[in-house]
Short mmCIF file of C-alpha atoms and ligand atoms in Angstrom, two decimals:
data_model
loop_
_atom_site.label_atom_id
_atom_site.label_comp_id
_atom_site.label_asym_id
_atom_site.label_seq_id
_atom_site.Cartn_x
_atom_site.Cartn_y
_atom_site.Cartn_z
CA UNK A 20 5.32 -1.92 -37.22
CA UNK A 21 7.17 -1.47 -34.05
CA UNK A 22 5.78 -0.08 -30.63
CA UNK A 23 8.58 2.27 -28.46
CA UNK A 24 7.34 2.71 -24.57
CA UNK A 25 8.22 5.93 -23.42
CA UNK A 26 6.19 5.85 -20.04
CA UNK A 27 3.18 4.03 -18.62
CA UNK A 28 4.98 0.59 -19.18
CA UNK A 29 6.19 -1.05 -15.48
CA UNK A 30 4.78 2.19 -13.98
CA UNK A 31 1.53 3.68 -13.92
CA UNK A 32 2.48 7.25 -14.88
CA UNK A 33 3.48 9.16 -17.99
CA UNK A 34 1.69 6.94 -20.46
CA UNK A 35 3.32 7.41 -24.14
CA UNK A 36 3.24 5.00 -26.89
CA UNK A 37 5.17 5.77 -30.10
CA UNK A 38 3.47 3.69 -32.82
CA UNK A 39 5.63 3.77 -35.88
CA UNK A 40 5.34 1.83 -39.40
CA UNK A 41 7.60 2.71 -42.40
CA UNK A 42 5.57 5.46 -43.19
CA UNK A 43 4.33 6.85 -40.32
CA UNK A 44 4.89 7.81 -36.71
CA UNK A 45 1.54 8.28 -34.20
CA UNK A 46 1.78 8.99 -30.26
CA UNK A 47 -0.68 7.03 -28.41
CA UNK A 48 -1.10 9.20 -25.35
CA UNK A 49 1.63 12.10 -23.69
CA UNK A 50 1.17 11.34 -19.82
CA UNK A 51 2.45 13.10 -17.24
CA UNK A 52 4.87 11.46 -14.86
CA UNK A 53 4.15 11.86 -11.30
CA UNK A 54 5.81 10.82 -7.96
CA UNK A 55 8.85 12.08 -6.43
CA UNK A 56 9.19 15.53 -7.98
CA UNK A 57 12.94 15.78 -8.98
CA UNK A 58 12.75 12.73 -11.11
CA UNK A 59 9.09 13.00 -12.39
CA UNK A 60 10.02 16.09 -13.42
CA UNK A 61 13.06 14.73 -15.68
CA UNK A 62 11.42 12.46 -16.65
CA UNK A 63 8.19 14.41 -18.32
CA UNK A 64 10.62 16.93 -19.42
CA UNK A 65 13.26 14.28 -21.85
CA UNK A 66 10.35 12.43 -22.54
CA UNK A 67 10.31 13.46 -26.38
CA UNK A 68 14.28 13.66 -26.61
CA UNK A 69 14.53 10.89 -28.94
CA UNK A 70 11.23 10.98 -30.48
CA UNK A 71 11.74 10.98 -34.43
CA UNK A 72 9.10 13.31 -36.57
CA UNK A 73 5.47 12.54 -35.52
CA UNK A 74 2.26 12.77 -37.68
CA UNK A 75 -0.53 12.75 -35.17
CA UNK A 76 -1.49 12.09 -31.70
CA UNK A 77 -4.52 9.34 -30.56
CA UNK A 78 -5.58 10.38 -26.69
CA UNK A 79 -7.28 8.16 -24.84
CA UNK A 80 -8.67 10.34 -22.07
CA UNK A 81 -8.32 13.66 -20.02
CA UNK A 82 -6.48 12.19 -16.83
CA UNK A 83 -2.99 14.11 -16.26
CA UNK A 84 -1.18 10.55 -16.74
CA UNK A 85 -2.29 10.03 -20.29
CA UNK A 86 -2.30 14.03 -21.66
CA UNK A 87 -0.28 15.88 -18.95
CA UNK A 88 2.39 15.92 -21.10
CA UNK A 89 0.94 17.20 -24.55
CA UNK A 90 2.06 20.52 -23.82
CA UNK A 91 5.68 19.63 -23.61
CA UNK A 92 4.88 17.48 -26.50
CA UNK A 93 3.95 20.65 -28.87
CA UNK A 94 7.02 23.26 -26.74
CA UNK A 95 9.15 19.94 -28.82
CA UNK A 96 7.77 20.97 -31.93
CA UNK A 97 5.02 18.60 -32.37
CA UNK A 98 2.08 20.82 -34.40
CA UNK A 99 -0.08 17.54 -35.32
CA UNK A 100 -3.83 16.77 -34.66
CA UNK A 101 -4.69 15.26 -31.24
CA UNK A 102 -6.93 13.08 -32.38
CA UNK A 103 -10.05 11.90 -29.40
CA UNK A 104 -13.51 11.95 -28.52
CA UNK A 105 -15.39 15.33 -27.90
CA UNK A 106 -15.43 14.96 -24.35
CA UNK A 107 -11.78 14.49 -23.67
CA UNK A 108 -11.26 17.24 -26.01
CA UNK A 109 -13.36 19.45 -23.67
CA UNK A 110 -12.27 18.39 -20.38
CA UNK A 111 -8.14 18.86 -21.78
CA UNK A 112 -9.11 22.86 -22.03
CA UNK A 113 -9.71 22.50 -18.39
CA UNK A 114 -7.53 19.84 -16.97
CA UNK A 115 -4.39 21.20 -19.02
CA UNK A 116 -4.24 25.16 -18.04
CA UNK A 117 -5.01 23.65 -14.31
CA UNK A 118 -1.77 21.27 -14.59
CA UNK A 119 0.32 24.47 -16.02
CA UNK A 120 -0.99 26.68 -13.20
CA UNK A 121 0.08 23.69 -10.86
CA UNK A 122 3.67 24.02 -12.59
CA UNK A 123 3.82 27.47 -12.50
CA UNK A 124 3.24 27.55 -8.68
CA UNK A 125 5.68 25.06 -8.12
CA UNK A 126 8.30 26.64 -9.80
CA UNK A 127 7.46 29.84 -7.78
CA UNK A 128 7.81 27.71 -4.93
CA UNK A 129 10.71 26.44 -5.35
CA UNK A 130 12.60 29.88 -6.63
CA UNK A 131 11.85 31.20 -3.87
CA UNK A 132 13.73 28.65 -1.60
CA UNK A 133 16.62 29.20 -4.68
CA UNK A 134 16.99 32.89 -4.84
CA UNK A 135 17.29 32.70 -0.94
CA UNK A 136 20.31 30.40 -1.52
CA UNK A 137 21.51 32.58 -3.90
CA UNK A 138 21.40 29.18 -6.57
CA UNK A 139 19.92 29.45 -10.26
CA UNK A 140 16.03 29.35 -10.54
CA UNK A 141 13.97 26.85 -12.66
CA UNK A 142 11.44 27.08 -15.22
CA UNK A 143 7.95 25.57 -14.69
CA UNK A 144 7.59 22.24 -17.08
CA UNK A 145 5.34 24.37 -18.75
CA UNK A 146 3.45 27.96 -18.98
CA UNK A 147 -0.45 28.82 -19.35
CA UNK A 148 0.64 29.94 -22.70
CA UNK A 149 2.14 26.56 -23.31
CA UNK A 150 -0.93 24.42 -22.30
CA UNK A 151 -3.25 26.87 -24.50
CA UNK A 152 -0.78 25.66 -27.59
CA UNK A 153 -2.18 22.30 -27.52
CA UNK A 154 -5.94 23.52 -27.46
CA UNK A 155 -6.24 24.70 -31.52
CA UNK A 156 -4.71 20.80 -31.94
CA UNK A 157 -7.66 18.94 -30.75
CA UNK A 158 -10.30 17.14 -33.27
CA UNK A 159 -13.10 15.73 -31.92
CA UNK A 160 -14.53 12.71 -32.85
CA UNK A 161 -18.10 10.15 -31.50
CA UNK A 162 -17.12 6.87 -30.43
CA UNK A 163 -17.21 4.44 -33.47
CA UNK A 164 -16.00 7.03 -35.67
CA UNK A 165 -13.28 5.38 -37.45
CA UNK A 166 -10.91 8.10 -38.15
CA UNK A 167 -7.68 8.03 -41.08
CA UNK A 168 -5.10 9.27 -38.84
CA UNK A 169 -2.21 8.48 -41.46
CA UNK A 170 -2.01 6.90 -45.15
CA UNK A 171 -1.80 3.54 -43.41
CA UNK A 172 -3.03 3.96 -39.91
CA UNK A 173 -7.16 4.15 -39.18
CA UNK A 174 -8.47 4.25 -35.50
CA UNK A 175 -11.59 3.70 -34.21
CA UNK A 176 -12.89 4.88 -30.39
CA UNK A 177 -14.85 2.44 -28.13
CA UNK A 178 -16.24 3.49 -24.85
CA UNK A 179 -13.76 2.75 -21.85
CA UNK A 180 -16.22 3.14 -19.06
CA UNK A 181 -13.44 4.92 -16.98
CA UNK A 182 -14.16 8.84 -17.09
CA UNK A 183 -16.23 10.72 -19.18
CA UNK A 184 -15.48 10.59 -22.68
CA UNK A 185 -12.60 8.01 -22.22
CA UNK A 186 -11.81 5.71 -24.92
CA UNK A 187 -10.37 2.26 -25.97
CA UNK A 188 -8.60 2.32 -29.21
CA UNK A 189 -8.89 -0.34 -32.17
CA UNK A 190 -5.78 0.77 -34.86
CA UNK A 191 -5.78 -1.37 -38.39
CA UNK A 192 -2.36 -0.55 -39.29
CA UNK A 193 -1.80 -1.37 -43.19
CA UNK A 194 1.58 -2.50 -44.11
CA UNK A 195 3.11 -4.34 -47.07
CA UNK A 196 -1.17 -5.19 -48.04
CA UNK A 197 -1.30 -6.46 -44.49
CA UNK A 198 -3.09 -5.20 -42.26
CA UNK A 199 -2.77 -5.84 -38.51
CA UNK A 200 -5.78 -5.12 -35.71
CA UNK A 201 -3.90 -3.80 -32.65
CA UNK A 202 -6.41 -2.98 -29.32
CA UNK A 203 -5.64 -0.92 -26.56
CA UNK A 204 -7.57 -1.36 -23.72
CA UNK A 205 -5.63 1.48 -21.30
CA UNK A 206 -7.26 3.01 -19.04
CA UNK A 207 -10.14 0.18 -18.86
CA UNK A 208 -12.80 0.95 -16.56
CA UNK A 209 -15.64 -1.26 -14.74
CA UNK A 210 -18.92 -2.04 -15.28
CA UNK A 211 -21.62 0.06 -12.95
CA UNK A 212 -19.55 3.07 -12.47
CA UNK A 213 -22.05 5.90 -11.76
CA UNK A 214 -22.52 8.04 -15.16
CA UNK A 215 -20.57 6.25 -17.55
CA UNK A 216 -21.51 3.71 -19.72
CA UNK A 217 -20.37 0.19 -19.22
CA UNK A 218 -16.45 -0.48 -20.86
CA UNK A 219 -16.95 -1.91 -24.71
CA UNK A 220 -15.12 -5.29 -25.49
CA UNK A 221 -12.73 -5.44 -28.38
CA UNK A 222 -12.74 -8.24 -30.63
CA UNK A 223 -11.42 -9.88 -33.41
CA UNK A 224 -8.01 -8.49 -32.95
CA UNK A 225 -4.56 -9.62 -33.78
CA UNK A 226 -2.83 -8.04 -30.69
CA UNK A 227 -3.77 -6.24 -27.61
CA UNK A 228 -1.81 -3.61 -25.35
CA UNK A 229 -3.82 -3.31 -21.92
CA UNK A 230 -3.23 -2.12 -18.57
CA UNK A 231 -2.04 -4.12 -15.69
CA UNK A 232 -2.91 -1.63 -12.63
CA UNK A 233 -5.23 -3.99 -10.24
CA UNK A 234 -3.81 -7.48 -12.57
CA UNK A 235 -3.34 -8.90 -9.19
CA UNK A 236 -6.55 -7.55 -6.99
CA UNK A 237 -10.09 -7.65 -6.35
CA UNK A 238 -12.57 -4.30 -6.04
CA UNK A 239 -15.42 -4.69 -3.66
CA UNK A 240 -18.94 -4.18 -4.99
CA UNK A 241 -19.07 -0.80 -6.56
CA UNK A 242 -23.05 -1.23 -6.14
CA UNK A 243 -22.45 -0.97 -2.04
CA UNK A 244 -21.48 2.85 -2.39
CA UNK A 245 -24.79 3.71 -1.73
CA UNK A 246 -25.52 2.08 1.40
CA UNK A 247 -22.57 2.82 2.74
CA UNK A 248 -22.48 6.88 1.89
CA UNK A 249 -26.34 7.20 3.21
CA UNK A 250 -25.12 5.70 6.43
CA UNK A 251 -22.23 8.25 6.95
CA UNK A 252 -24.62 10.91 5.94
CA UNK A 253 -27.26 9.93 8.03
CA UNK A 254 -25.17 9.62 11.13
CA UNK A 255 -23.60 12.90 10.80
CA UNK A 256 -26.36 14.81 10.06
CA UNK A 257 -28.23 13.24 13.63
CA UNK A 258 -24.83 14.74 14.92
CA UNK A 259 -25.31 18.29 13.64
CA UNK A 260 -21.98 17.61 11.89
CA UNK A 261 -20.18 18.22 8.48
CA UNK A 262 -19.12 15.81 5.90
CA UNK A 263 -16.25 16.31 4.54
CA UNK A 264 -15.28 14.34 0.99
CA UNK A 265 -11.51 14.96 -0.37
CA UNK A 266 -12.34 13.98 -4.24
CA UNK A 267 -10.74 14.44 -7.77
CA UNK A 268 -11.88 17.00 -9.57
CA UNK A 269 -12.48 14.54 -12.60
CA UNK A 270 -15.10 12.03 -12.58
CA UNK A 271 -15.24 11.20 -8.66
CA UNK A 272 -16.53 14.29 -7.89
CA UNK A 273 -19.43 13.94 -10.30
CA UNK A 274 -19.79 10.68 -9.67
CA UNK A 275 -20.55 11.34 -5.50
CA UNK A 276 -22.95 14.12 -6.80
CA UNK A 277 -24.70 11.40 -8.61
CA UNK A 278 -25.30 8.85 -6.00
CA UNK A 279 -25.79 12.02 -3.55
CA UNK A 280 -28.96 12.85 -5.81
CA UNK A 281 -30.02 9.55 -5.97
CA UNK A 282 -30.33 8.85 -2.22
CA UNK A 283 -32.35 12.43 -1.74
CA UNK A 284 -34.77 11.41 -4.14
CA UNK A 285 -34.90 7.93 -3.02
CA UNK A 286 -35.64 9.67 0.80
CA UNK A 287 -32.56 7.79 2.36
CA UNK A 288 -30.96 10.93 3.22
CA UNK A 289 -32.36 14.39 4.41
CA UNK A 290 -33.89 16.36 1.58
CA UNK A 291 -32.34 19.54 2.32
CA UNK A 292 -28.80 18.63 3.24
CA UNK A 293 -26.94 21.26 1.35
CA UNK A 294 -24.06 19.28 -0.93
CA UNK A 295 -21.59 22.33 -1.91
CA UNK A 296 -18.43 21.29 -4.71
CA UNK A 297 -15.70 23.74 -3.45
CA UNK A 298 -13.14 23.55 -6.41
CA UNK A 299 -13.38 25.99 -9.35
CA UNK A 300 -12.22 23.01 -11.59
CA UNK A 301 -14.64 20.28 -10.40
CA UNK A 302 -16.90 23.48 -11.06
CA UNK A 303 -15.77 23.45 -14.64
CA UNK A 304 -15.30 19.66 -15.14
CA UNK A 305 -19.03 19.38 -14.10
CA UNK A 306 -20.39 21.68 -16.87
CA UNK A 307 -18.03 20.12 -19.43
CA UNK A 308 -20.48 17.08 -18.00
CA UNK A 309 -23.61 18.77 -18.42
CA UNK A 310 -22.50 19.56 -22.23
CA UNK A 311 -22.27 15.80 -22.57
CA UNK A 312 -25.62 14.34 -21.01
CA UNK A 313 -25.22 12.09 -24.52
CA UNK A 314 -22.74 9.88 -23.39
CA UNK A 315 -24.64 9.34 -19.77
CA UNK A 316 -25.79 5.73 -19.03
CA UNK A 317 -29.61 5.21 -19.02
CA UNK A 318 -29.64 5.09 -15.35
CA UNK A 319 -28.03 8.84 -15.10
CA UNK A 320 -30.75 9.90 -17.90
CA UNK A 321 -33.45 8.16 -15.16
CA UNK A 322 -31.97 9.91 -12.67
CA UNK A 323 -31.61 13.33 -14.17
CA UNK A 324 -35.14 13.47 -15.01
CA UNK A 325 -36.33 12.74 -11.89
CA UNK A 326 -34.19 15.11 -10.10
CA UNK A 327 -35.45 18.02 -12.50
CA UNK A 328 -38.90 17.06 -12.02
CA UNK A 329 -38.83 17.48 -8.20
CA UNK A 330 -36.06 20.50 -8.63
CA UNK A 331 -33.77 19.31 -6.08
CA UNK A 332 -30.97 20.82 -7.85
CA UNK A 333 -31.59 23.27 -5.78
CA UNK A 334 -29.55 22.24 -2.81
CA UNK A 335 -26.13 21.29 -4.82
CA UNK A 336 -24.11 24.62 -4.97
CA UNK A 337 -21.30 24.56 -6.94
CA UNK A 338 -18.65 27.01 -5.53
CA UNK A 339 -16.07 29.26 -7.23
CA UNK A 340 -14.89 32.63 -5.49
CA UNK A 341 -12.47 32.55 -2.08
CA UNK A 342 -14.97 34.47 -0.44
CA UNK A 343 -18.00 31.70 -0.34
CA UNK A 344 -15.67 28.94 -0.11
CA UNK A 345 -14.59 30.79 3.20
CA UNK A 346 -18.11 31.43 4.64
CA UNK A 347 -18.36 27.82 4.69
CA UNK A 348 -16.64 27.70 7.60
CA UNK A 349 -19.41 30.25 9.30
CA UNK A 350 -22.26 28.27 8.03
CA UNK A 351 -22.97 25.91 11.01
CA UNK A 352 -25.70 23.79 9.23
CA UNK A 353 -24.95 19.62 8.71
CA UNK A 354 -23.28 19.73 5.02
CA UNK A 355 -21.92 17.53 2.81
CA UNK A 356 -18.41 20.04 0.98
CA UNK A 357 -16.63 18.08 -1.87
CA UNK A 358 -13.41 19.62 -2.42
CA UNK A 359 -9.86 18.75 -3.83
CA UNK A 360 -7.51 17.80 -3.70
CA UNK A 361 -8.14 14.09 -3.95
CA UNK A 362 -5.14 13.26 -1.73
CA UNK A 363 -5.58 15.98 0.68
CA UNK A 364 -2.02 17.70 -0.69
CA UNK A 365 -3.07 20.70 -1.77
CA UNK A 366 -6.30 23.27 -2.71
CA UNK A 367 -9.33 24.19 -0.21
CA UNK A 368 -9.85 20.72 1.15
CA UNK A 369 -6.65 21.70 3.38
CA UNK A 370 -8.66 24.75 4.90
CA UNK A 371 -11.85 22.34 5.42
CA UNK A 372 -10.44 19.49 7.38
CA UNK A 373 -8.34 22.38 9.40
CA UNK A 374 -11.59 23.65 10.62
CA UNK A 375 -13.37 20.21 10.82
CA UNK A 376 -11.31 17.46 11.28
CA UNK A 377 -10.53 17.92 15.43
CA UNK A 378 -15.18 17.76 15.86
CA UNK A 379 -16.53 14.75 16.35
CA UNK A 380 -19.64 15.45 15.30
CA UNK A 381 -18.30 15.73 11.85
CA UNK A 382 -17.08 12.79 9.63
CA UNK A 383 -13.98 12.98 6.82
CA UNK A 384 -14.94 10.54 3.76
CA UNK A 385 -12.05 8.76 1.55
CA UNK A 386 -13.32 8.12 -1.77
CA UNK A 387 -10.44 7.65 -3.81
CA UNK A 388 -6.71 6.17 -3.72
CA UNK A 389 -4.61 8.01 -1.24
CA UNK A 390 -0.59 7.25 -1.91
CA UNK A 391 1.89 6.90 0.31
CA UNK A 392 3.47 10.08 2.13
CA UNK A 393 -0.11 11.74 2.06
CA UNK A 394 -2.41 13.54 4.09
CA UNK A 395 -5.06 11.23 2.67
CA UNK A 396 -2.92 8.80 3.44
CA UNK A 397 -2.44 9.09 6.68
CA UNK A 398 -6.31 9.82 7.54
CA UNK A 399 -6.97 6.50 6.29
CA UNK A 400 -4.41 4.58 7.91
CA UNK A 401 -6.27 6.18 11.18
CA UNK A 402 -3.26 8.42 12.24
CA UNK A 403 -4.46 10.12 15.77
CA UNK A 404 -3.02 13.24 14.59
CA UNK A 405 -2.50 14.84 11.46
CA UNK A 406 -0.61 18.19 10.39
CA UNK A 407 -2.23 20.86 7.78
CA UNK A 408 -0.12 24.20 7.45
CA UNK A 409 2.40 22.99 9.92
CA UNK A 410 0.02 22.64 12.61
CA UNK A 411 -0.98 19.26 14.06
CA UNK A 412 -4.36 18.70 14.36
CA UNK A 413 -6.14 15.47 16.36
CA UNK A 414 -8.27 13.66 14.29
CA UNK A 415 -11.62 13.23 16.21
CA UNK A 416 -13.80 13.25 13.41
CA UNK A 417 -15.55 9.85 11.92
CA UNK A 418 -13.62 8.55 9.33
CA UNK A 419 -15.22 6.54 6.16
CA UNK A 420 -12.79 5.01 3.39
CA UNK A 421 -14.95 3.99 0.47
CA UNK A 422 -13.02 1.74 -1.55
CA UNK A 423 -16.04 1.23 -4.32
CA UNK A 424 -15.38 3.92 -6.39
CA UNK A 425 -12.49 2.72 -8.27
CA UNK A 426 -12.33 3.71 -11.75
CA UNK A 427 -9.78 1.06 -13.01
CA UNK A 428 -10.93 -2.68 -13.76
CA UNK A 429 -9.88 -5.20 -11.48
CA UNK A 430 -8.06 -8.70 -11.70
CA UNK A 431 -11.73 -10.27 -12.81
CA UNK A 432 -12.43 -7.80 -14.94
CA UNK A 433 -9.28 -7.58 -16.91
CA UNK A 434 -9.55 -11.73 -16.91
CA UNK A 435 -12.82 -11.14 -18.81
CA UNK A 436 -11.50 -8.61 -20.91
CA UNK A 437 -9.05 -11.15 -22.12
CA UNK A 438 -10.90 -14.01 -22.35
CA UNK A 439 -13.44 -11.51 -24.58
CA UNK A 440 -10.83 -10.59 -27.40
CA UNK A 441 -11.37 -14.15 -29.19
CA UNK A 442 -8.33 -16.52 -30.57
CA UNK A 443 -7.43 -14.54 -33.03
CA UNK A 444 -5.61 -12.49 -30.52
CA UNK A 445 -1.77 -13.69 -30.33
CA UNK A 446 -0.51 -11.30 -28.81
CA UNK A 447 -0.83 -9.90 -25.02
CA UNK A 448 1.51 -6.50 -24.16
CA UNK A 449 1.16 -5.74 -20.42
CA UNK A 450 1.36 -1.83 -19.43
CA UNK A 451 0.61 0.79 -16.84
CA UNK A 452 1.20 -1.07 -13.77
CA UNK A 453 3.40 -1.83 -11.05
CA UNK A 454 5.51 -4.69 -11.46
CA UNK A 455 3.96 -7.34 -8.71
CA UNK A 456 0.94 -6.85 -10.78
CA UNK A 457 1.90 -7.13 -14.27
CA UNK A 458 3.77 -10.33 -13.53
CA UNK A 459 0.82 -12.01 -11.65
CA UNK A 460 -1.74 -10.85 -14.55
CA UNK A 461 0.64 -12.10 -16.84
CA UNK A 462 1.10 -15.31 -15.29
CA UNK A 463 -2.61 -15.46 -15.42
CA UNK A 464 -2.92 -15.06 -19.16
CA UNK A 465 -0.19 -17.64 -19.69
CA UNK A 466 -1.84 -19.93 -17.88
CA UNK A 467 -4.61 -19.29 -20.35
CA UNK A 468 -3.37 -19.18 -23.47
CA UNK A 469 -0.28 -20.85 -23.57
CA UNK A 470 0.06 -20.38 -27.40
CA UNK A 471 0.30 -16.57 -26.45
CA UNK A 472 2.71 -14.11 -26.78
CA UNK A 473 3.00 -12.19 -23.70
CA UNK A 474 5.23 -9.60 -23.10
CA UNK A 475 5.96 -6.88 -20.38
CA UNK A 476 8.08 -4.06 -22.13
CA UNK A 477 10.04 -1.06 -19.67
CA UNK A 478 10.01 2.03 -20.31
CA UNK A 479 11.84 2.75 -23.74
CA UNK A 480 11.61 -1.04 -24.50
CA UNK A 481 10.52 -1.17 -28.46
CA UNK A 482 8.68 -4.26 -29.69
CA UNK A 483 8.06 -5.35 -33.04
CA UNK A 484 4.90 -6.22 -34.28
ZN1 LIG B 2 -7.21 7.29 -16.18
#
């Protein structure tokens, strides 16, 4: 069997894996590109341009950089099943139309700079219409399900521990009465994560494909979140202040609302602070959540129960409509608003650190990666001044940057990982990262396992298998 990388390999966007054996032809994952728009837009669009018939898809989770591109996928032709786990099924219906509204804007964006030039106007990447194609494709499958995608390719789901219903792959691929055990272990999450269950190990595998994206750092204690959150809370509620969290819609959000609920019933924060989600798809993403209690760790189940029992729901609101997430502003109370967008680009965050970020009273809390040439960005590398809207703004405001939260395993973690796949495992294929990082986490696996195969394919590399 051969593997062809058409994304996610020497990059961390745009994740595609063509999987092909003499019979058959499976896409592990249609990622989005992202970055600089011109050429992550070529790039997500020509993505499929030399992609030969394919039978099915395997999707490993509902992040934009693994199934952002499905829809361009099917406008190709593709009319497979999209084979993954209930929850990422149910979390696509949400996360795709919100990616084609995203494209649709943009392209009205831009046209409009365009038709004032008098030059040719683009098309969005892709419609509504086009993102609700993929939706009839989906089949839903429980972890440990193993599943026939093809005559001669079965794959199996083990839990990832990276976002709700996000999966690690196992394929037996039967060829010539061989048959080899290839593991993916993209995107591979950490142990403790709020919610989720701890990441599964794969074993007893010939070959393994896994990501590379922290191969060459260290996360600090994801267990210190909670310390470190109740003391921003506490000190801006003494203030009379606001706290103000940019988060992803996906997972972070839900995962602040967690440790949130388990400092008010602990007492470490005020009972009553009012914690409001301002985003109409964290909104959605957290009832897709609340459809999937199942796949909760035991800790979440703990916590649930005790938070039902003394019916401090009560003071999470989870906001929709314009029109409340504007009276926010008029509500002078201490608060705790999670809103998106993560970076601080785009959305209603914008509005809320317009109005809050020049009080000092109030604090502005970074809970999640924040590229470069970002608002986010720039509000953690403590910038005195900031500009939303074309304004500039001075940042007076406390600023927190919780690095805890990441979702992504780190250099000890994917060390483990390796070290857990047994000697069986020859072979070692190095994706989704940046470069510095896959060549220091390979180094470290040749060091090792010298009698290794380790390789560290480029985007439209092939490798044989
Ligand atoms: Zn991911």
């Amino acid at each position: 069997m051969k593997i062809t990388f058409l994304g996610g390999a020497q990059e961390v966007t745009g994740s595609t894996h063509v999987l092909q054996t003499d019979r058959s032809t499976v896409i592990r994952d249609s990622g989005m590109f992202q970055g600089h728009r011109a050429e992550a837009r070529q790039k997500s669009e020509h993505a499929f341009d030399t992609l030969p018939h394919a039978n099915a898809v395997v999707l490993s989770h509902a992040h934009i950089d693994h199934c952002g591109n499905l829809p361009t996928l099917v406008k190709h032709g593709f009319n497979g099943p999209i084979h993954t786990t209930h929850a990422t099924a149910d979390l696509c219906s949400y996360m795709l139309r919100d990616s084609a509204h995203i494209q649709e804007m943009d392209a009205a964006y831009l046209n409009k700079k365009l038709a004032l030039k008098g030059e040719p106007l683009v098309e969005p990447l892709y419609t509504t219409p086009d993102a609700e194609a993929v939706l009839p494709l989906f089949v839903g499958h429980n972890y440990h399900e193993p599943v026939q995608v093809t005559d001669d390719i079965r794959v199996t789901a083990y839990e990832a521990g990276h976002v709700l219903g996000a999966a690690l792959h196992l394929f037996e691929i039967t060829e010539n009465s061989r048959t080899l055990r290839l593991g993916y272990a993209f995107d591979l999450g950490r142990k403790n994560l709020p919610i989720l269950c701890d990441p599964e190990q794969l074993s007893d595998i010939d070959a393994l494909v896994i990501e590379s994206t922290y191969g060459n750092r260290l996360h600090r204690d994801i267990l210190q979140s909670e310390d470190l959150l109740a003391g921003v809370i506490n000190r801006t509620c003494a203030r009379g202040g606001k706290i103000i969290v940019p988060s992803f819609a996906l997972e972070r959000t839900q995962e602040i609302l967690c440790v949130v609920q388990r400092l008010r019933l602990d007492k470490r924060i005020p009972k009553t602070l009012p914690v409001i989600v301002d985003s109409p798809l964290a909104v959605n993403l957290t009832g897709v959540f609340l459809r999937h209690t199942d796949l909760f760790d035991a800790d979440t189940m703990a916590l649930m129960a005790r938070g039902a029992k003394a019916g401090t729901h009560h003071y999470v609101r989870l906001v929709s409509s314009v029109e409340e997430s504007k009276a926010l502003n008029d509500d002078k109370r201490p608060m705790m608003i999670i809103s998106a967008s993560g970076m601080c680009e785009s959305g209603r965050i914008l509005h809320h650190l317009k109005n809050n970020i020049e009080d000092p009273n109030n604090a502005v809390v970074i809970v999640g990666f924040q590229a470069a040439n970002t608002l986010g960005r720039r509000i953690v590398e403590r910038a005195p001044d900031v500009r939303i809207f074309g304004e500039t703004y001075r940042v007076r405001a406390e600023r927190v940057v919780l690095n805890t939260f990441s979702g992504h395993a780190d250099r000890n973690d994917l060390l483990r990982f390796v070290d857990g796949v047994g000697a069986r495992c020859k072979t070692f294929i190095l994706v989704h990262g940046e470069p510095g990082a896959i060549e220091s986490f390979a180094r470290d696996i040749r060091a090792r396992r010298p009698d290794c195969r380790v390789e560290t394919p480029a985007r439209e590399d092939q490798l044989e298998l």
